[in-house]
Short mmCIF file of C-alpha atoms in Angstrom, two decimals:
data_model
loop_
_atom_site.label_atom_id
_atom_site.label_comp_id
_atom_site.label_asym_id
_atom_site.label_seq_id
_atom_site.Cartn_x
_atom_site.Cartn_y
_atom_site.Cartn_z
CA MET A 1 21.52 41.51 174.53
CA SER A 2 21.68 39.96 178.03
CA ASP A 3 25.44 40.30 178.15
CA ARG A 4 25.16 44.09 177.54
CA ILE A 5 22.77 44.77 180.43
CA PRO A 6 25.26 44.42 183.23
CA THR A 7 27.63 46.85 181.47
CA VAL A 8 24.94 49.38 180.92
CA LEU A 9 23.75 49.18 184.53
CA THR A 10 27.22 49.50 185.97
CA GLY A 11 28.69 52.07 183.61
CA ARG A 12 27.68 55.48 182.41
CA GLY A 13 23.93 54.57 182.13
CA ALA A 14 23.79 53.72 185.86
CA ARG A 15 25.52 57.02 186.83
CA MET A 16 23.12 59.01 184.76
CA ALA A 17 20.23 57.09 186.29
CA LEU A 18 21.47 57.63 189.77
CA LEU A 19 22.00 61.39 189.03
CA ALA A 20 18.46 61.63 187.73
CA VAL A 21 17.10 60.11 190.89
CA VAL A 22 19.10 62.39 193.14
CA LEU A 23 17.97 65.53 191.15
CA CYS A 24 14.41 64.54 191.71
CA LEU A 25 14.73 64.42 195.50
CA PRO A 26 15.29 68.06 196.53
CA PRO A 27 11.60 69.04 196.29
CA PHE A 28 10.80 66.50 198.95
CA TYR A 29 13.49 67.58 201.39
CA LEU A 30 14.52 71.26 200.81
CA ASP A 31 12.74 74.37 201.55
CA ALA A 32 11.62 77.05 199.08
CA PHE A 33 14.95 79.06 199.28
CA TRP A 34 17.03 76.18 198.04
CA LEU A 35 14.60 75.33 195.36
CA ARG A 36 14.74 78.84 194.12
CA ILE A 37 18.37 78.64 193.85
CA GLY A 38 18.23 75.45 191.84
CA LEU A 39 15.63 76.93 189.53
CA PHE A 40 17.59 80.01 188.89
CA SER A 41 20.75 77.89 188.35
CA MET A 42 19.04 75.62 185.90
CA ALA A 43 17.71 78.52 183.81
CA ALA A 44 21.14 80.13 183.95
CA ALA A 45 22.72 76.74 182.92
CA ILE A 46 20.45 76.62 179.80
CA GLY A 47 21.44 80.16 178.73
CA ALA A 48 25.10 79.47 179.47
CA ILE A 49 25.20 76.31 177.46
CA GLY A 50 23.89 78.35 174.43
CA LEU A 51 26.56 80.89 174.96
CA ALA A 52 29.18 78.21 175.24
CA LEU A 53 28.08 76.88 171.97
CA LEU A 54 28.42 80.42 170.39
CA THR A 55 31.62 81.73 172.10
CA GLY A 56 33.41 78.60 173.35
CA THR A 57 32.74 76.35 170.28
CA ALA A 58 32.29 78.76 167.48
CA GLY A 59 34.51 81.42 168.78
CA GLN A 60 32.06 84.24 168.38
CA LEU A 61 32.08 86.86 171.14
CA SER A 62 28.67 88.01 172.18
CA LEU A 63 27.61 90.53 174.83
CA GLY A 64 24.06 90.56 173.81
CA HIS A 65 22.91 87.46 175.65
CA ALA A 66 20.70 89.48 178.03
CA PHE A 67 18.70 90.86 175.09
CA PHE A 68 17.73 87.32 173.99
CA LEU A 69 16.87 86.35 177.46
CA ALA A 70 14.55 89.44 177.65
CA VAL A 71 12.89 88.42 174.30
CA GLY A 72 12.25 85.01 175.66
CA ALA A 73 10.86 86.12 178.89
CA TYR A 74 8.78 89.11 177.75
CA GLY A 75 7.65 87.18 174.68
CA TYR A 76 6.22 84.46 176.85
CA THR A 77 4.58 86.91 179.23
CA TRP A 78 2.90 88.98 176.43
CA LEU A 79 1.79 86.06 174.32
CA ALA A 80 0.17 84.24 177.31
CA GLY A 81 -0.98 87.32 179.30
CA GLU A 82 -3.41 90.18 179.29
CA PRO A 83 -2.97 92.66 177.42
CA GLY A 84 -1.74 90.28 174.78
CA PRO A 85 -3.06 87.50 172.59
CA GLY A 86 -3.85 85.32 175.60
CA LEU A 87 -2.62 82.25 173.97
CA PRO A 88 -2.40 78.88 175.77
CA THR A 89 0.67 79.02 177.99
CA ALA A 90 2.43 75.99 176.44
CA LEU A 91 2.02 77.43 172.94
CA ALA A 92 3.20 80.85 174.16
CA ALA A 93 6.39 79.32 175.60
CA LEU A 94 7.13 77.53 172.33
CA LEU A 95 6.44 80.63 170.33
CA ALA A 96 8.57 82.78 172.69
CA VAL A 97 11.52 80.40 171.96
CA LEU A 98 10.87 80.63 168.35
CA LEU A 99 10.56 84.40 168.48
CA THR A 100 13.98 84.57 170.16
CA GLY A 101 15.49 82.37 167.44
CA ALA A 102 13.85 84.69 164.75
CA ALA A 103 15.52 87.65 166.57
CA GLY A 104 18.84 85.78 166.40
CA GLY A 105 18.18 85.18 162.80
CA LEU A 106 17.65 88.81 161.94
CA PHE A 107 21.04 89.56 163.57
CA SER A 108 22.74 86.53 162.16
CA PRO A 109 23.91 88.46 158.85
CA VAL A 110 25.87 90.70 161.14
CA ALA A 111 27.28 87.62 163.00
CA ALA A 112 28.15 85.96 159.73
CA ARG A 113 30.29 88.88 158.61
CA VAL A 114 31.82 90.46 161.78
CA ARG A 115 33.95 88.58 164.31
CA GLY A 116 36.09 89.20 167.37
CA ILE A 117 35.63 92.29 169.48
CA TYR A 118 33.71 93.95 166.61
CA LEU A 119 30.98 91.35 166.91
CA GLY A 120 31.01 91.84 170.76
CA ILE A 121 30.45 95.61 170.23
CA ALA A 122 27.59 94.93 167.74
CA THR A 123 25.89 92.61 170.20
CA LEU A 124 26.37 95.14 173.00
CA ALA A 125 24.22 97.53 171.01
CA LEU A 126 21.34 94.98 171.30
CA VAL A 127 21.41 95.30 175.06
CA PHE A 128 21.01 99.04 175.19
CA LEU A 129 18.38 99.10 172.40
CA GLY A 130 16.39 96.21 174.12
CA HIS A 131 16.47 97.89 177.45
CA HIS A 132 15.13 101.13 175.85
CA VAL A 133 12.31 99.28 174.29
CA LEU A 134 11.44 97.49 177.43
CA LEU A 135 11.23 100.85 179.27
CA THR A 136 9.21 102.59 176.65
CA ALA A 137 6.80 99.94 175.20
CA ASP A 138 4.49 99.99 178.11
CA GLY A 139 1.64 98.31 176.39
CA VAL A 140 3.76 95.15 175.92
CA THR A 141 6.34 95.27 178.66
CA GLY A 142 4.63 97.13 181.37
CA GLY A 143 7.38 99.75 181.40
CA PHE A 144 9.62 100.31 184.42
CA ASN A 145 7.44 98.13 186.72
CA GLY A 146 7.37 95.24 184.45
CA ARG A 147 4.56 92.59 184.27
CA SER A 148 3.26 89.67 186.13
CA VAL A 149 4.03 86.28 184.52
CA PRO A 150 1.17 83.86 183.87
CA PRO A 151 1.89 80.40 185.23
CA LEU A 152 2.55 77.62 182.79
CA ASN A 153 -0.30 75.18 182.29
CA LEU A 154 0.53 71.98 180.53
CA GLY A 155 -2.10 69.34 179.98
CA GLY A 156 -4.29 70.72 182.85
CA PHE A 157 -1.36 70.78 185.29
CA THR A 158 -0.43 74.21 186.49
CA PHE A 159 3.26 74.99 187.33
CA GLY A 160 2.36 77.80 189.83
CA ALA A 161 0.97 78.66 193.03
CA ASP A 162 -2.47 79.33 191.50
CA GLY A 163 -3.10 75.71 190.68
CA PRO A 164 -5.12 73.20 192.71
CA GLU A 165 -3.46 71.90 195.93
CA LEU A 166 -1.18 68.98 195.35
CA THR A 167 0.46 66.68 197.81
CA VAL A 168 3.07 64.07 196.83
CA LEU A 169 4.24 61.49 199.40
CA GLY A 170 2.94 63.74 202.21
CA VAL A 171 4.77 66.91 200.87
CA PRO A 172 2.82 69.91 199.63
CA PHE A 173 3.88 70.85 196.11
CA GLY A 174 3.79 74.66 195.68
CA ALA A 175 5.20 76.73 192.82
CA GLU A 176 8.82 75.86 193.48
CA GLU A 177 8.28 72.20 193.78
CA ARG A 178 6.38 71.97 190.55
CA LEU A 179 8.70 74.21 188.56
CA TRP A 180 11.59 72.19 189.78
CA PHE A 181 10.64 69.29 187.62
CA LEU A 182 9.75 71.53 184.71
CA GLY A 183 13.23 73.13 184.92
CA LEU A 184 14.93 69.77 185.32
CA ALA A 185 13.16 68.41 182.20
CA LEU A 186 14.07 71.48 180.12
CA PHE A 187 17.53 71.33 181.42
CA ALA A 188 17.89 67.69 180.50
CA VAL A 189 16.72 68.37 176.89
CA THR A 190 19.20 71.30 176.57
CA TRP A 191 22.02 69.26 177.97
CA PHE A 192 21.69 66.22 175.65
CA THR A 193 20.81 68.47 172.69
CA ALA A 194 23.91 70.52 173.25
CA ARG A 195 26.12 67.32 173.64
CA GLY A 196 24.78 65.98 170.50
CA LEU A 197 25.68 69.18 168.59
CA LEU A 198 29.21 69.26 170.10
CA ARG A 199 29.92 65.69 169.40
CA GLY A 200 28.41 65.51 165.82
CA ARG A 201 29.35 67.21 162.52
CA PRO A 202 27.99 70.62 163.48
CA GLY A 203 30.24 70.78 166.58
CA ARG A 204 33.35 69.77 164.50
CA ALA A 205 32.49 72.34 161.94
CA LEU A 206 32.14 75.12 164.59
CA ALA A 207 35.30 74.12 166.26
CA ALA A 208 36.98 74.26 162.85
CA LEU A 209 35.77 77.78 162.34
CA ARG A 210 36.96 78.78 165.83
CA ASP A 211 40.52 77.41 165.07
CA SER A 212 40.80 78.77 161.59
CA GLU A 213 38.17 79.93 159.16
CA THR A 214 40.49 79.53 156.15
CA ALA A 215 41.18 75.92 157.04
CA ALA A 216 37.52 75.28 157.66
CA ALA A 217 36.50 76.77 154.31
CA VAL A 218 39.08 74.56 152.64
CA MET A 219 37.60 71.58 154.26
CA GLY A 220 34.24 72.51 152.75
CA VAL A 221 32.54 74.21 155.77
CA ASP A 222 30.16 76.97 154.72
CA VAL A 223 31.56 79.61 157.04
CA ALA A 224 28.75 82.12 156.80
CA ARG A 225 25.98 79.58 157.18
CA HIS A 226 27.54 77.94 160.23
CA ARG A 227 28.32 81.18 162.01
CA SER A 228 24.70 82.31 161.42
CA ALA A 229 23.31 78.96 162.59
CA ALA A 230 25.39 79.11 165.79
CA PHE A 231 23.99 82.52 166.63
CA VAL A 232 20.39 81.31 166.02
CA VAL A 233 20.80 78.22 168.11
CA SER A 234 22.56 80.20 170.87
CA SER A 235 19.46 82.69 170.80
CA MET A 236 16.90 79.92 171.07
CA TYR A 237 18.83 78.56 174.17
CA ALA A 238 18.70 82.07 175.71
CA GLY A 239 14.99 82.36 174.93
CA LEU A 240 14.25 79.04 176.59
CA ALA A 241 16.24 80.21 179.68
CA GLY A 242 14.31 83.53 179.60
CA VAL A 243 11.01 81.68 179.79
CA LEU A 244 12.12 79.52 182.67
CA LEU A 245 13.45 82.69 184.50
CA ALA A 246 10.18 84.45 183.98
CA LEU A 247 8.25 81.43 185.35
CA SER A 248 10.57 81.32 188.38
CA PHE A 249 10.60 85.09 189.14
CA ARG A 250 6.80 85.32 188.38
CA ARG A 251 7.42 89.04 187.38
CA VAL A 252 9.74 90.49 184.70
CA VAL A 253 11.25 93.85 185.09
CA PRO A 254 13.53 95.65 182.54
CA ASP A 255 16.44 96.37 184.91
CA TYR A 256 17.23 92.61 185.25
CA PHE A 257 18.05 92.35 181.61
CA SER A 258 20.93 94.73 181.57
CA LEU A 259 24.52 94.52 180.53
CA VAL A 260 25.47 93.21 183.85
CA LEU A 261 23.48 89.99 183.08
CA SER A 262 25.44 89.51 179.79
CA VAL A 263 28.70 89.89 181.57
CA ASP A 264 27.52 87.30 184.19
CA TYR A 265 26.94 84.80 181.42
CA LEU A 266 30.42 85.44 180.04
CA ALA A 267 31.76 84.86 183.51
CA MET A 268 29.75 81.60 183.72
CA ILE A 269 31.37 80.06 180.61
CA VAL A 270 34.91 81.33 181.46
CA ILE A 271 34.81 79.99 184.94
CA GLY A 272 33.29 76.63 183.91
CA GLY A 273 35.17 76.25 180.72
CA LEU A 274 34.71 77.32 177.23
CA GLY A 275 33.06 74.96 174.74
CA SER A 276 31.73 72.54 177.34
CA ALA A 277 28.19 71.93 178.45
CA ALA A 278 29.30 70.54 181.78
CA GLY A 279 31.57 73.51 182.24
CA ALA A 280 28.78 75.94 181.38
CA THR A 281 26.58 74.31 183.94
CA ALA A 282 29.18 74.50 186.72
CA GLY A 283 29.87 78.07 185.98
CA ALA A 284 26.24 78.90 185.90
CA VAL A 285 25.63 77.28 189.28
CA PHE A 286 28.71 79.05 190.83
CA VAL A 287 27.71 82.58 189.51
CA THR A 288 24.03 82.20 190.19
CA ALA A 289 24.12 80.69 193.69
CA LEU A 290 27.07 82.73 195.22
CA PRO A 291 25.28 85.99 195.63
CA LEU A 292 22.05 84.42 196.96
CA LEU A 293 23.98 82.35 199.47
CA MET A 294 25.91 85.35 200.57
CA ALA A 295 22.70 87.42 200.92
CA ARG A 296 21.24 84.78 203.06
CA TYR A 297 24.39 84.36 205.37
CA ALA A 298 25.62 87.96 205.27
CA ASP A 299 25.33 88.27 208.94
CA GLN A 300 27.74 85.28 209.46
CA LEU A 301 30.31 86.46 206.83
CA PRO A 302 33.15 88.93 207.85
CA LEU A 303 33.24 92.31 205.87
CA VAL A 304 29.84 91.63 204.36
CA ALA A 305 26.77 93.60 205.38
CA ALA A 306 23.29 92.43 205.26
CA PRO A 307 21.14 93.49 202.25
CA GLY A 308 19.60 97.02 202.66
CA SER A 309 21.76 98.09 205.55
CA GLY A 310 22.76 101.26 203.87
CA ASP A 311 25.78 101.91 205.98
CA GLY A 312 28.18 102.09 203.03
CA SER A 313 29.75 98.67 203.67
CA LEU A 314 30.11 95.83 201.19
CA GLY A 315 26.96 94.29 200.19
CA PRO A 316 26.53 90.46 199.38
CA THR A 317 25.90 91.22 195.72
CA GLU A 318 29.05 93.21 195.32
CA ALA A 319 31.10 90.75 197.46
CA ALA A 320 29.90 87.93 195.22
CA ARG A 321 31.08 89.89 192.08
CA TYR A 322 34.42 90.43 193.57
CA LEU A 323 34.77 86.78 194.36
CA TYR A 324 33.82 85.40 190.88
CA GLY A 325 35.86 88.21 189.43
CA ALA A 326 38.86 86.93 191.33
CA ALA A 327 37.76 83.40 190.16
CA ILE A 328 38.05 84.46 186.57
CA VAL A 329 41.58 85.85 186.96
CA LEU A 330 42.67 82.63 188.66
CA VAL A 331 41.00 80.64 186.06
CA LEU A 332 42.72 82.51 183.21
CA LEU A 333 46.04 82.31 184.88
CA TYR A 334 46.09 78.74 186.16
CA ALA A 335 43.25 76.83 184.45
CA PRO A 336 42.27 78.21 181.10
CA ASP A 337 39.88 75.36 180.46
CA GLY A 338 37.87 76.19 183.63
CA LEU A 339 36.31 74.00 186.29
CA HIS A 340 35.52 71.32 183.71
CA GLY A 341 39.17 71.01 182.80
CA LEU A 342 40.21 70.71 186.38
CA ALA A 343 37.62 67.98 186.96
CA ARG A 344 38.70 66.09 183.89
CA ARG A 345 42.36 66.25 184.88
CA ALA A 346 41.57 65.04 188.40
CA ARG A 347 39.41 62.08 186.98
CA ASP A 348 42.29 61.14 184.59
CA ARG A 349 44.76 61.33 187.48
CA VAL A 350 42.67 58.96 189.55
CA ARG A 351 42.12 56.52 186.73
CA ARG A 352 45.89 56.39 186.04
CA ARG A 353 46.61 55.64 189.73
CA ARG A 354 43.99 52.85 189.69
CA THR A 355 45.38 51.28 186.53
CA ARG A 356 49.01 51.80 187.37
CA ALA A 357 50.57 48.50 188.37
CA PRO A 358 51.93 48.34 191.95
CA ALA A 359 55.71 48.48 192.29
CA THR A 360 57.34 45.24 193.20
CA ASP A 361 59.91 44.94 195.97
CA PRO A 362 63.04 43.15 194.64
CA ALA A 363 63.61 41.62 198.10
CA GLN A 364 60.24 39.87 197.83
CA THR A 365 60.54 38.84 194.25
CA PRO A 366 61.08 35.06 194.18
CA PRO A 367 64.24 34.12 192.32
CA GLN A 368 63.71 33.09 188.81
CA PRO A 369 65.17 29.71 187.69
CA ALA A 370 68.26 29.91 185.58
CA ALA A 371 67.86 29.29 182.04
CA ALA A 372 69.10 25.91 180.82
CA ALA A 373 72.53 26.00 179.16
CA ARG A 374 72.25 25.66 175.49
CA PRO A 375 74.62 22.83 174.18
CA LYS A 376 77.15 24.06 171.62
CA GLU A 377 76.58 22.81 168.28
CA HIS A 378 79.52 21.13 166.68
CA THR A 379 80.37 22.40 163.13
CA PRO A 380 80.95 19.80 160.56
#
């Protein structure tokens, strides 16, 4: 046992521990703007990982991810708020995720029988239907103006600005600081759960379905059951992302959960790399942070106008969409496996250079002693 400790501390375990420590430091040093970017990125990464499981691993195209995000966000808001049952917020968050999984389960028979572009069109109907319901069901959703989101209370600790004042190491912890650690915990659970699914038998079965349903069926994979299960799991990931987004925004409005949001999530997994949790995370950070950064530094960027200028010039949101649209084209042309594939190839190249033996100079090579002459044997 003692022989294994140095290996664990200096290998992958040490890197993961160091990364966890680094990710816990931003609330002590960064202001609210950067913490909001991190929160939105973590929520987007959770939803993107779910979509990567569905589209990248199982090969099922979905344009309805925004619908399941809305179910999670509004489900939590209604279950925990007034009007509504007014349930404890922790229970409301859990039930919102389960409600999203149930919504995915209701649609899973369609996902089990339809594939390709036809499944994408079928899920597209969910976005338009959901947006109509959000606008018309005023008693539940608040209509066009949306609803305020109750802060999460877990074990007497409130993840919001309404809680008691809290100071940690001399740093006042407001809503963003508290939500940072909640989002980090939820993202860690999502990350390790997804990696376990991808590396286990379910992941291999879904990859077989993506490559060839006929071959997967011959190998004993229940095609319909696995396609349905992939849709349900992806929906639950989206529901969890919707809950975290609602807590981060503190108000949910119908216009946010539109078709544009579904397209953004597709852009995340394409840019990051299909079928990879790390790639989905990288794509989510890129697509989420880019418009926010461009909005903040619009006055310092060429050809980009400040938000709300109204002079007909290019706004930061539109500029960001042009940039990651160009990124999608470049990825499809030169790196089909996305940012994750680029990072993996760069890492492998560095490893090969480290393990490659240095070339020897013949002039510096000491002469080898000549082999002793073997005496000739006399034949009888």
